[in-house]
Short mmCIF file of C-alpha atoms in Angstrom, two decimals:
data_model
loop_
_atom_site.label_atom_id
_atom_site.label_comp_id
_atom_site.label_asym_id
_atom_site.label_seq_id
_atom_site.Cartn_x
_atom_site.Cartn_y
_atom_site.Cartn_z
CA UNK A 269 0.00 0.00 0.00
CA UNK A 270 1.18 3.47 -0.77
CA UNK A 271 0.34 4.76 2.68
CA UNK A 272 2.51 2.55 4.86
CA UNK A 273 2.05 4.62 7.99
CA UNK A 274 -1.05 4.54 10.14
CA UNK A 275 -2.99 7.53 11.38
CA UNK A 276 -2.73 5.94 14.86
CA UNK A 277 0.35 5.97 17.08
CA UNK A 278 1.23 5.88 20.78
CA UNK A 279 0.03 9.38 21.49
CA UNK A 280 -3.49 8.23 20.53
CA UNK A 281 -3.61 5.39 23.08
CA UNK A 282 -5.09 7.47 25.94
CA UNK A 283 -7.82 8.71 23.61
CA UNK A 284 -8.60 5.17 22.42
CA UNK A 285 -8.86 3.86 25.96
CA UNK A 286 -11.01 6.79 27.10
CA UNK A 287 -13.65 6.22 24.43
CA UNK A 288 -17.15 5.15 25.38
CA UNK A 289 -18.32 1.75 24.08
CA UNK A 290 -19.76 1.75 20.60
CA UNK A 291 -23.48 2.42 20.66
CA UNK A 292 -25.95 2.06 17.83
CA UNK A 293 -29.08 4.16 17.63
CA UNK A 294 -32.19 2.38 18.89
CA UNK A 295 -33.97 2.64 15.56
CA UNK A 296 -31.04 1.04 13.72
CA UNK A 297 -30.64 -1.77 16.23
CA UNK A 298 -34.40 -2.27 16.15
CA UNK A 299 -34.28 -2.65 12.37
CA UNK A 300 -31.51 -5.23 12.65
CA UNK A 301 -33.50 -7.22 15.19
CA UNK A 302 -36.58 -6.95 12.97
CA UNK A 303 -34.62 -8.34 10.01
CA UNK A 304 -33.24 -11.15 12.16
CA UNK A 305 -36.66 -12.13 13.50
CA UNK A 306 -38.22 -11.88 10.03
CA UNK A 307 -35.47 -14.11 8.67
CA UNK A 308 -35.97 -16.73 11.37
CA UNK A 309 -39.73 -16.72 10.88
CA UNK A 310 -39.38 -16.95 7.10
CA UNK A 311 -36.98 -19.87 7.50
CA UNK A 312 -39.32 -21.69 9.88
CA UNK A 313 -42.41 -21.01 7.77
CA UNK A 314 -40.63 -22.13 4.59
CA UNK A 315 -39.43 -25.40 6.10
CA UNK A 316 -42.97 -26.23 7.28
CA UNK A 317 -44.68 -25.35 3.98
CA UNK A 318 -44.53 -28.24 1.50
CA UNK A 319 -44.61 -25.85 -1.46
CA UNK A 320 -41.64 -23.86 -0.14
CA UNK A 321 -39.53 -26.46 1.61
CA UNK A 322 -37.19 -27.15 -1.33
CA UNK A 323 -36.42 -23.50 -2.10
CA UNK A 324 -36.09 -22.73 1.61
CA UNK A 325 -33.44 -25.39 2.06
CA UNK A 326 -31.65 -24.04 -1.01
CA UNK A 327 -31.77 -20.52 0.40
CA UNK A 328 -30.38 -21.75 3.72
CA UNK A 329 -27.69 -23.59 1.76
CA UNK A 330 -26.63 -20.48 -0.16
CA UNK A 331 -26.60 -18.23 2.90
CA UNK A 332 -24.88 -20.74 5.18
CA UNK A 333 -21.98 -20.99 2.73
CA UNK A 334 -21.80 -17.29 1.86
CA UNK A 335 -21.95 -15.80 5.37
CA UNK A 336 -19.75 -18.44 6.99
CA UNK A 337 -17.05 -17.96 4.37
CA UNK A 338 -17.30 -14.16 4.63
CA UNK A 339 -17.05 -14.14 8.44
CA UNK A 340 -14.08 -16.52 8.44
CA UNK A 341 -12.22 -14.61 5.73
CA UNK A 342 -12.80 -11.24 7.39
CA UNK A 343 -11.59 -12.36 10.82
CA UNK A 344 -8.71 -14.20 9.17
CA UNK A 345 -7.38 -10.87 7.93
CA UNK A 346 -6.11 -10.37 11.48
CA UNK A 347 -3.45 -12.98 10.68
CA UNK A 348 -2.71 -11.44 7.29
CA UNK A 349 -2.29 -7.97 8.76
CA UNK A 350 0.08 -9.38 11.38
CA UNK A 351 2.21 -11.28 8.86
CA UNK A 352 2.51 -8.24 6.61
CA UNK A 353 3.01 -5.84 9.54
CA UNK A 354 0.27 -3.74 8.01
CA UNK A 355 0.09 -0.26 9.53
CA UNK A 356 -2.36 1.38 7.13
CA UNK A 357 -5.10 -0.99 8.27
CA UNK A 358 -4.90 -0.16 12.00
CA UNK A 359 -7.97 2.14 12.08
CA UNK A 360 -10.16 -0.56 10.47
CA UNK A 361 -8.45 -3.71 11.72
CA UNK A 362 -10.89 -4.26 14.56
CA UNK A 363 -13.77 -4.03 12.09
CA UNK A 364 -12.28 -6.99 10.23
CA UNK A 365 -11.74 -8.84 13.50
CA UNK A 366 -15.27 -8.22 14.75
CA UNK A 367 -16.72 -10.92 12.50
CA UNK A 368 -14.95 -13.47 14.72
CA UNK A 369 -17.94 -13.07 17.07
CA UNK A 370 -20.08 -14.81 14.44
CA UNK A 371 -17.88 -17.65 13.20
CA UNK A 372 -19.08 -20.31 15.64
CA UNK A 373 -22.70 -19.22 15.24
CA UNK A 374 -22.43 -19.57 11.46
CA UNK A 375 -21.12 -23.12 11.78
CA UNK A 376 -24.62 -24.07 13.01
CA UNK A 377 -26.57 -23.46 9.76
CA UNK A 378 -23.72 -25.01 7.77
CA UNK A 379 -23.90 -28.23 9.78
CA UNK A 380 -27.73 -28.07 9.87
CA UNK A 381 -27.72 -28.77 6.13
CA UNK A 382 -27.27 -32.40 7.16
CA UNK A 383 -30.97 -32.52 8.05
CA UNK A 384 -32.02 -31.35 4.60
CA UNK A 385 -29.39 -33.04 2.46
CA UNK A 386 -32.04 -34.92 0.46
CA UNK A 387 -33.29 -31.54 -0.81
CA UNK A 388 -29.81 -30.28 -1.65
CA UNK A 389 -27.48 -32.90 -3.07
CA UNK A 390 -27.85 -34.91 -6.24
CA UNK A 391 -25.98 -37.87 -4.78
CA UNK A 392 -28.76 -38.36 -2.21
CA UNK A 393 -31.01 -39.80 -4.95
CA UNK A 394 -28.49 -40.97 -7.55
CA UNK A 395 -26.83 -44.32 -6.78
CA UNK A 396 -24.49 -43.92 -9.77
CA UNK A 397 -22.93 -40.92 -8.06
CA UNK A 398 -21.32 -43.25 -5.53
CA UNK A 399 -19.55 -45.34 -8.18
CA UNK A 400 -15.81 -45.06 -7.64
CA UNK A 401 -16.29 -42.78 -4.66
CA UNK A 402 -16.96 -45.39 -2.01
CA UNK A 403 -18.18 -43.85 1.20
CA UNK A 404 -16.87 -40.37 0.31
CA UNK A 405 -20.41 -39.17 -0.42
CA UNK A 406 -21.97 -40.87 2.58
CA UNK A 407 -23.96 -38.12 4.31
CA UNK A 408 -22.58 -38.88 7.78
CA UNK A 409 -18.96 -38.96 6.66
CA UNK A 410 -19.38 -35.88 4.48
CA UNK A 411 -20.90 -33.74 7.20
CA UNK A 412 -18.38 -35.02 9.73
CA UNK A 413 -15.65 -33.65 7.46
CA UNK A 414 -17.51 -30.38 7.02
CA UNK A 415 -18.10 -30.01 10.77
CA UNK A 416 -14.47 -30.71 11.66
CA UNK A 417 -13.16 -28.33 8.97
CA UNK A 418 -15.62 -25.56 9.89
CA UNK A 419 -14.98 -25.82 13.63
CA UNK A 420 -11.22 -25.98 13.15
CA UNK A 421 -10.97 -22.83 11.04
CA UNK A 422 -13.54 -21.05 13.23
CA UNK A 423 -11.45 -21.81 16.30
CA UNK A 424 -8.21 -20.74 14.61
CA UNK A 425 -9.52 -17.33 13.48
CA UNK A 426 -11.26 -16.80 16.81
CA UNK A 427 -7.98 -17.52 18.59
CA UNK A 428 -5.92 -15.15 16.43
CA UNK A 429 -8.42 -12.36 17.08
CA UNK A 430 -8.34 -13.17 20.79
CA UNK A 431 -4.56 -12.77 20.74
CA UNK A 432 -4.89 -9.48 18.89
CA UNK A 433 -7.25 -8.10 21.54
CA UNK A 434 -5.10 -9.63 24.29
CA UNK A 435 -2.18 -7.44 23.23
CA UNK A 436 -4.28 -4.39 24.08
CA UNK A 437 -5.65 -5.72 27.37
CA UNK A 438 -2.22 -6.95 28.51
CA UNK A 439 -0.74 -3.55 27.67
CA UNK A 440 -3.34 -1.85 29.85
CA UNK A 441 -3.23 -4.23 32.79
CA UNK A 442 0.56 -4.44 32.89
CA UNK A 443 0.80 -0.68 33.26
CA UNK A 444 2.93 -0.34 30.15
CA UNK A 445 0.71 2.47 28.83
CA UNK A 446 1.75 4.67 31.73
CA UNK A 447 -1.86 5.80 32.22
CA UNK A 448 -3.37 5.99 35.71
CA UNK A 449 -5.32 2.82 36.42
CA UNK A 450 -8.20 4.79 37.89
CA UNK A 451 -8.93 6.07 34.40
CA UNK A 452 -8.85 2.54 33.00
CA UNK A 453 -11.34 0.76 35.28
CA UNK A 454 -13.43 -0.35 32.31
CA UNK A 455 -10.54 -2.43 30.98
CA UNK A 456 -10.15 -4.29 34.28
CA UNK A 457 -13.71 -5.64 34.09
CA UNK A 458 -14.02 -9.36 34.72
CA UNK A 459 -15.62 -9.88 31.29
CA UNK A 460 -12.23 -9.20 29.74
CA UNK A 461 -10.27 -11.61 31.93
CA UNK A 462 -10.04 -14.21 29.17
CA UNK A 463 -8.03 -11.67 27.16
CA UNK A 464 -5.65 -10.98 30.06
CA UNK A 465 -2.93 -13.50 29.24
CA UNK A 466 -0.61 -11.97 31.80
CA UNK A 467 -0.20 -8.84 33.88
CA UNK A 468 3.47 -7.98 33.36
CA UNK A 469 5.39 -6.46 30.49
CA UNK A 470 6.85 -9.81 29.48
CA UNK A 471 3.33 -11.10 28.79
CA UNK A 472 3.01 -8.69 25.87
CA UNK A 473 6.04 -10.21 24.17
CA UNK A 474 4.62 -13.68 24.83
CA UNK A 475 1.32 -12.79 23.18
CA UNK A 476 3.19 -11.31 20.22
CA UNK A 477 5.21 -14.49 19.87
CA UNK A 478 2.03 -16.58 19.85
CA UNK A 479 0.56 -14.35 17.15
CA UNK A 480 3.73 -14.68 15.08
CA UNK A 481 3.63 -18.47 14.87
CA UNK A 482 -0.18 -18.73 14.80
CA UNK A 483 -0.78 -16.32 11.91
CA UNK A 484 0.78 -18.47 9.14
CA UNK A 485 -1.12 -21.47 10.51
CA UNK A 486 -4.39 -19.56 10.18
CA UNK A 487 -3.65 -18.62 6.56
CA UNK A 488 -2.71 -22.17 5.55
CA UNK A 489 -5.65 -23.83 7.29
CA UNK A 490 -8.02 -21.18 5.96
CA UNK A 491 -7.26 -22.31 2.41
CA UNK A 492 -7.50 -26.00 3.34
CA UNK A 493 -10.66 -25.82 5.43
CA UNK A 494 -12.64 -23.54 3.14
CA UNK A 495 -11.65 -25.80 0.23
CA UNK A 496 -13.08 -28.79 2.11
CA UNK A 497 -16.32 -26.90 2.70
CA UNK A 498 -16.41 -25.83 -0.96
CA UNK A 499 -15.83 -29.34 -2.30
CA UNK A 500 -18.25 -31.11 0.04
CA UNK A 501 -21.05 -28.58 0.41
CA UNK A 502 -21.05 -26.75 -2.94
CA UNK A 503 -19.30 -28.79 -5.61
CA UNK A 504 -20.91 -32.08 -4.58
CA UNK A 505 -24.39 -30.66 -5.28
CA UNK A 506 -23.81 -32.02 -8.78
CA UNK A 507 -22.01 -35.30 -8.02
CA UNK A 508 -20.92 -35.85 -11.63
CA UNK A 509 -19.06 -32.56 -11.93
CA UNK A 510 -15.78 -31.70 -10.26
CA UNK A 511 -12.96 -29.18 -10.56
CA UNK A 512 -9.63 -29.04 -8.77
CA UNK A 513 -9.71 -25.22 -9.05
CA UNK A 514 -13.04 -24.92 -7.31
CA UNK A 515 -11.65 -24.64 -3.78
CA UNK A 516 -9.39 -21.75 -4.76
CA UNK A 517 -12.27 -19.96 -6.49
CA UNK A 518 -14.44 -20.19 -3.38
CA UNK A 519 -11.86 -19.22 -0.76
CA UNK A 520 -10.65 -16.27 -2.83
CA UNK A 521 -14.26 -15.23 -3.45
CA UNK A 522 -14.72 -15.25 0.32
CA UNK A 523 -11.72 -12.95 0.75
CA UNK A 524 -13.15 -10.62 -1.88
CA UNK A 525 -16.53 -10.63 -0.10
CA UNK A 526 -14.83 -9.93 3.24
CA UNK A 527 -13.13 -6.81 1.88
CA UNK A 528 -16.41 -5.67 0.32
CA UNK A 529 -18.16 -6.21 3.65
CA UNK A 530 -15.61 -4.02 5.39
CA UNK A 531 -16.14 -1.35 2.73
CA UNK A 532 -19.71 -1.34 4.04
CA UNK A 533 -18.76 -1.56 7.72
CA UNK A 534 -16.33 1.37 7.58
CA UNK A 535 -19.22 3.67 6.66
CA UNK A 536 -21.41 2.29 9.44
CA UNK A 537 -18.55 2.53 11.96
CA UNK A 538 -17.88 6.16 11.07
CA UNK A 539 -21.53 6.88 11.75
CA UNK A 540 -21.65 4.90 15.00
CA UNK A 541 -18.56 6.16 16.82
CA UNK A 542 -16.45 9.36 16.68
CA UNK A 543 -13.12 7.53 17.01
CA UNK A 544 -13.75 5.80 13.69
CA UNK A 545 -14.93 9.03 12.12
CA UNK A 546 -11.70 10.68 13.21
CA UNK A 547 -9.18 7.93 12.51
CA UNK A 548 -10.57 6.36 9.33
CA UNK A 549 -9.09 9.03 7.10
CA UNK A 550 -9.16 9.41 3.33
CA UNK A 551 -5.84 7.62 2.99
CA UNK A 552 -7.21 4.60 4.91
CA UNK A 553 -10.29 4.53 2.69
CA UNK A 554 -8.05 4.82 -0.36
CA UNK A 555 -6.00 1.80 0.69
CA UNK A 556 -9.14 -0.21 1.49
CA UNK A 557 -10.53 0.76 -1.91
CA UNK A 558 -7.32 -0.39 -3.60
CA UNK A 559 -7.55 -3.70 -1.76
CA UNK A 560 -11.14 -4.12 -2.99
CA UNK A 561 -10.08 -3.15 -6.51
CA UNK A 562 -7.17 -5.60 -6.49
CA UNK A 563 -9.18 -8.55 -5.24
CA UNK A 564 -11.83 -7.77 -7.86
CA UNK A 565 -9.23 -8.20 -10.59
CA UNK A 566 -7.93 -11.37 -8.94
CA UNK A 567 -11.47 -12.76 -8.69
CA UNK A 568 -11.90 -12.19 -12.42
CA UNK A 569 -8.61 -14.00 -13.03
CA UNK A 570 -9.77 -16.98 -10.94
CA UNK A 571 -13.16 -16.99 -12.66
CA UNK A 572 -11.57 -16.92 -16.12
CA UNK A 573 -8.99 -19.60 -15.22
CA UNK A 574 -11.82 -21.83 -14.03
CA UNK A 575 -13.88 -21.27 -17.17
CA UNK A 576 -10.93 -21.58 -19.59
CA UNK A 577 -9.78 -24.92 -18.15
CA UNK A 578 -13.25 -26.40 -18.62
CA UNK A 579 -13.58 -24.90 -22.11
CA UNK A 580 -10.38 -26.32 -23.56
CA UNK A 581 -10.86 -29.65 -21.74
CA UNK A 582 -14.25 -30.02 -23.46
CA UNK A 583 -15.32 -32.92 -21.24
CA UNK A 584 -19.12 -33.38 -21.45
CA UNK A 585 -19.87 -33.52 -17.72
CA UNK A 586 -17.85 -30.35 -17.20
CA UNK A 587 -19.13 -28.38 -20.19
CA UNK A 588 -22.74 -29.25 -19.37
CA UNK A 589 -22.30 -27.65 -15.93
CA UNK A 590 -20.98 -24.46 -17.55
CA UNK A 591 -23.53 -24.34 -20.38
CA UNK A 592 -26.51 -24.48 -18.01
CA UNK A 593 -25.15 -21.58 -15.96
CA UNK A 594 -23.55 -19.38 -18.63
CA UNK A 595 -25.30 -20.10 -21.93
CA UNK A 596 -28.90 -21.09 -21.22
CA UNK A 597 -31.72 -18.90 -19.97
CA UNK A 598 -32.75 -17.86 -17.41
CA UNK A 599 -29.30 -18.35 -15.84
CA UNK A 600 -27.40 -16.72 -18.71
CA UNK A 601 -28.66 -13.28 -17.70
CA UNK A 602 -27.91 -13.92 -14.03
CA UNK A 603 -24.36 -15.01 -14.90
CA UNK A 604 -23.76 -11.68 -16.62
CA UNK A 605 -25.18 -9.91 -13.57
CA UNK A 606 -22.67 -11.77 -11.40
CA UNK A 607 -19.83 -10.74 -13.71
CA UNK A 608 -21.05 -7.15 -13.81
CA UNK A 609 -21.44 -6.78 -10.05
CA UNK A 610 -18.32 -8.71 -9.13
CA UNK A 611 -15.92 -7.31 -11.69
CA UNK A 612 -17.07 -4.89 -14.41
CA UNK A 613 -18.78 -2.25 -12.25
CA UNK A 614 -16.27 -2.40 -9.32
CA UNK A 615 -13.38 -2.25 -11.83
CA UNK A 616 -14.72 0.86 -13.53
CA UNK A 617 -15.54 2.51 -10.21
CA UNK A 618 -12.19 1.51 -8.72
CA UNK A 619 -10.27 3.32 -11.45
CA UNK A 620 -11.19 6.59 -9.77
CA UNK A 621 -8.82 7.65 -7.00
CA UNK A 622 -11.34 10.12 -5.60
CA UNK A 623 -14.18 7.60 -5.48
CA UNK A 624 -12.14 5.25 -3.28
CA UNK A 625 -11.70 8.03 -0.72
CA UNK A 626 -15.39 8.88 -0.29
CA UNK A 627 -16.98 6.67 2.43
CA UNK A 628 -20.44 6.61 0.85
CA UNK A 629 -19.15 5.73 -2.62
CA UNK A 630 -16.89 3.01 -1.20
CA UNK A 631 -19.95 1.72 0.66
CA UNK A 632 -21.92 1.59 -2.59
CA UNK A 633 -19.11 -0.32 -4.32
CA UNK A 634 -19.01 -2.80 -1.44
CA UNK A 635 -22.77 -3.38 -1.66
CA UNK A 636 -22.53 -4.05 -5.40
CA UNK A 637 -19.72 -6.56 -4.89
CA UNK A 638 -21.53 -8.34 -2.06
CA UNK A 639 -24.65 -8.64 -4.19
CA UNK A 640 -22.59 -10.13 -7.01
CA UNK A 641 -20.77 -12.57 -4.74
CA UNK A 642 -24.02 -13.75 -3.12
CA UNK A 643 -25.49 -14.31 -6.58
CA UNK A 644 -22.35 -16.29 -7.50
CA UNK A 645 -23.03 -18.82 -4.72
CA UNK A 646 -26.69 -18.88 -5.79
CA UNK A 647 -25.62 -19.54 -9.39
CA UNK A 648 -23.30 -22.36 -8.33
CA UNK A 649 -25.93 -24.21 -6.30
CA UNK A 650 -29.48 -23.61 -7.53
CA UNK A 651 -29.39 -24.36 -11.32
CA UNK A 652 -28.78 -28.05 -10.60
CA UNK A 653 -32.24 -28.21 -9.02
CA UNK A 654 -34.03 -25.60 -11.14
CA UNK A 655 -32.44 -25.45 -14.61
CA UNK A 656 -35.44 -23.69 -16.19
CA UNK A 657 -36.44 -21.05 -13.60
CA UNK A 658 -34.89 -18.77 -11.00
CA UNK A 659 -36.87 -19.64 -7.85
CA UNK A 660 -36.06 -16.44 -5.96
CA UNK A 661 -38.81 -15.16 -3.68
CA UNK A 662 -39.45 -12.60 -0.95
CA UNK A 663 -39.10 -15.11 1.86
CA UNK A 664 -35.63 -16.05 0.58
CA UNK A 665 -34.64 -12.38 0.59
CA UNK A 666 -35.85 -12.12 4.20
CA UNK A 667 -33.74 -15.13 5.18
CA UNK A 668 -30.70 -13.49 3.57
CA UNK A 669 -31.33 -10.23 5.41
CA UNK A 670 -31.70 -12.23 8.62
CA UNK A 671 -28.17 -13.60 8.20
CA UNK A 672 -26.84 -10.13 7.49
CA UNK A 673 -28.56 -8.69 10.57
CA UNK A 674 -27.20 -11.51 12.75
CA UNK A 675 -23.65 -10.75 11.61
CA UNK A 676 -23.99 -7.02 12.25
CA UNK A 677 -25.52 -7.52 15.70
CA UNK A 678 -22.70 -9.87 16.70
CA UNK A 679 -20.10 -7.42 15.37
CA UNK A 680 -21.66 -4.59 17.36
CA UNK A 681 -21.63 -6.72 20.51
CA UNK A 682 -17.95 -7.52 19.98
CA UNK A 683 -16.99 -3.91 19.31
CA UNK A 684 -18.83 -2.70 22.41
CA UNK A 685 -16.50 -4.75 24.63
CA UNK A 686 -13.00 -4.28 23.24
CA UNK A 687 -10.72 -1.33 22.34
CA UNK A 688 -12.02 -0.06 19.02
CA UNK A 689 -8.55 0.43 17.54
CA UNK A 690 -5.70 -2.01 18.30
CA UNK A 691 -2.58 -0.51 19.84
CA UNK A 692 -0.79 -3.16 21.93
CA UNK A 693 1.78 -3.98 19.26
CA UNK A 694 2.87 -0.33 19.13
CA UNK A 695 4.74 -0.82 22.40
CA UNK A 696 6.80 -3.61 20.86
CA UNK A 697 8.06 -1.36 18.06
CA UNK A 698 9.82 1.00 20.44
CA UNK A 699 13.39 0.70 21.59
CA UNK A 700 12.25 -0.36 25.06
CA UNK A 701 9.04 -0.76 27.01
CA UNK A 702 10.03 1.96 29.41
CA UNK A 703 10.63 4.46 26.66
CA UNK A 704 7.26 3.64 25.07
CA UNK A 705 5.43 3.98 28.37
CA UNK A 706 7.12 7.30 29.05
CA UNK A 707 6.16 8.64 25.61
CA UNK A 708 2.53 7.55 25.98
CA UNK A 709 2.36 9.04 29.46
CA UNK A 710 3.82 12.29 28.23
CA UNK A 711 0.99 12.73 25.75
CA UNK A 712 -1.78 11.63 28.12
#
C-alpha cells in the first residue's frame, strides 16, 4: 500500500482507551433485530410449507456458505495484517476482527444442512454418483468432514483475534501504557479476563510471539478448510461434476466478499462512533478501496482460469455444468449480472482515485460486490435443481437479510466490549518498554 504509515500511534492510546463503548441508535438496532426475526420466521415457515420447503433449504444452503465464508475470511485478515506488519489498516483492523464473534454461530446453519441433504445434493437420490467414490459421499462422513473443517478454522480465526485483543488488554493491565489505572477501570472488568494472558510487560512479548507463529497457521488452514467446505457442500451438489480449481475460487471469493463487507462496515462505523470518524481518514479509505479493486481483478482471473480450463478440456460432464449456468436462460442473464457486479462495475468505479476516498461511494461499491458474490453462490448451487427457472422469492430475501442482521448484531456486541482500535503492538516497536510507556504518558 502506498500509505505505509497509520494515522494511529502511541500518542493516541489514551484517547482510544477513554472512548465510550460503541453504541448504535435504537432505531437502527431495532431494524436489525426486525430483520433477524423476520429471517428466522421466514426460515421456519418455509421449512414447514410443503410448497416452499425445497427452495427454503436451497436458500439456507446459499446463505450458510456465503456468510460463513465471509465471516471466516474477514476475521482471518487479522493474521494477514500481522504477517505483513500492516500499519495502514490499523484504524479498520478491529472491524475486520469483529466478525470473529459470528464464526461459531455460522457453523450451526452449515452443519444443519445435514438434516435437509435430500433436498440439496444430487448424490442423495443418484446411486451412480457413488460409483468409484466409495463412502466419500456418505452423508454422515461428508458432514463429519464439514463439521471438523468448519470448527477448526472457526477456532483458529477466533484464537488469532483473541490474541490481537489480548495485546491491548495486557498492555493496559501491565501498566505499560503509563496511564493511571483509575482512568482505566473499564478495561479491568471481569468480562475481559479471558483476554488478560498476563499482567506484566513480558506477557506482551509472549502474546506477540504466539501471534507470530499462529498467523501463518491460520492462513494455511483457511485455504485447506474452506476448500473442504467448498468441495463437500457446494461442488458435490452435482455429483458428476468436479474441478480441482473450485476450492481456490471459493476461498478467494470469500476474501473478496470480506473486503467488500468491510467497505460497508467502515461507513457504518464512522456513523456509529467518533473515534472511527476521526481515525478512518481518506488515505485509509483509499487503501481499502485499492484492496477491494485488487481482489476484484484477482477474482476475475480466478473466474476466467476456471472457465478456460473447462472450455479447452471439453469434457461433457464439465461443459454441461458451464452451459446451463452461462449459456442457457434464465441463468445466462444472471451469470452476466454476477460478472457485472463482481468485476465490471467495481473495476470501472475503482479506477477513480477520488471515489475510493469517499466513504459513501466506497460503501456503494461494497454493496454491489456483495450482491454479485451472493449471486455467484446462488448460481453455483441452484441451477442443478431448477435449470429452467430462477426460484427467488421474498421469503428467501428475508432469510438473507436475517443472516446479514445476525452478523452485524454480533459485530456490534464484539466492538462494544473491546478497544475499538488495536494498539498493543505499538509498544513492541519502540526501543524499550520503558521508553514507550514514558512517551505515551507524556501525551496523556
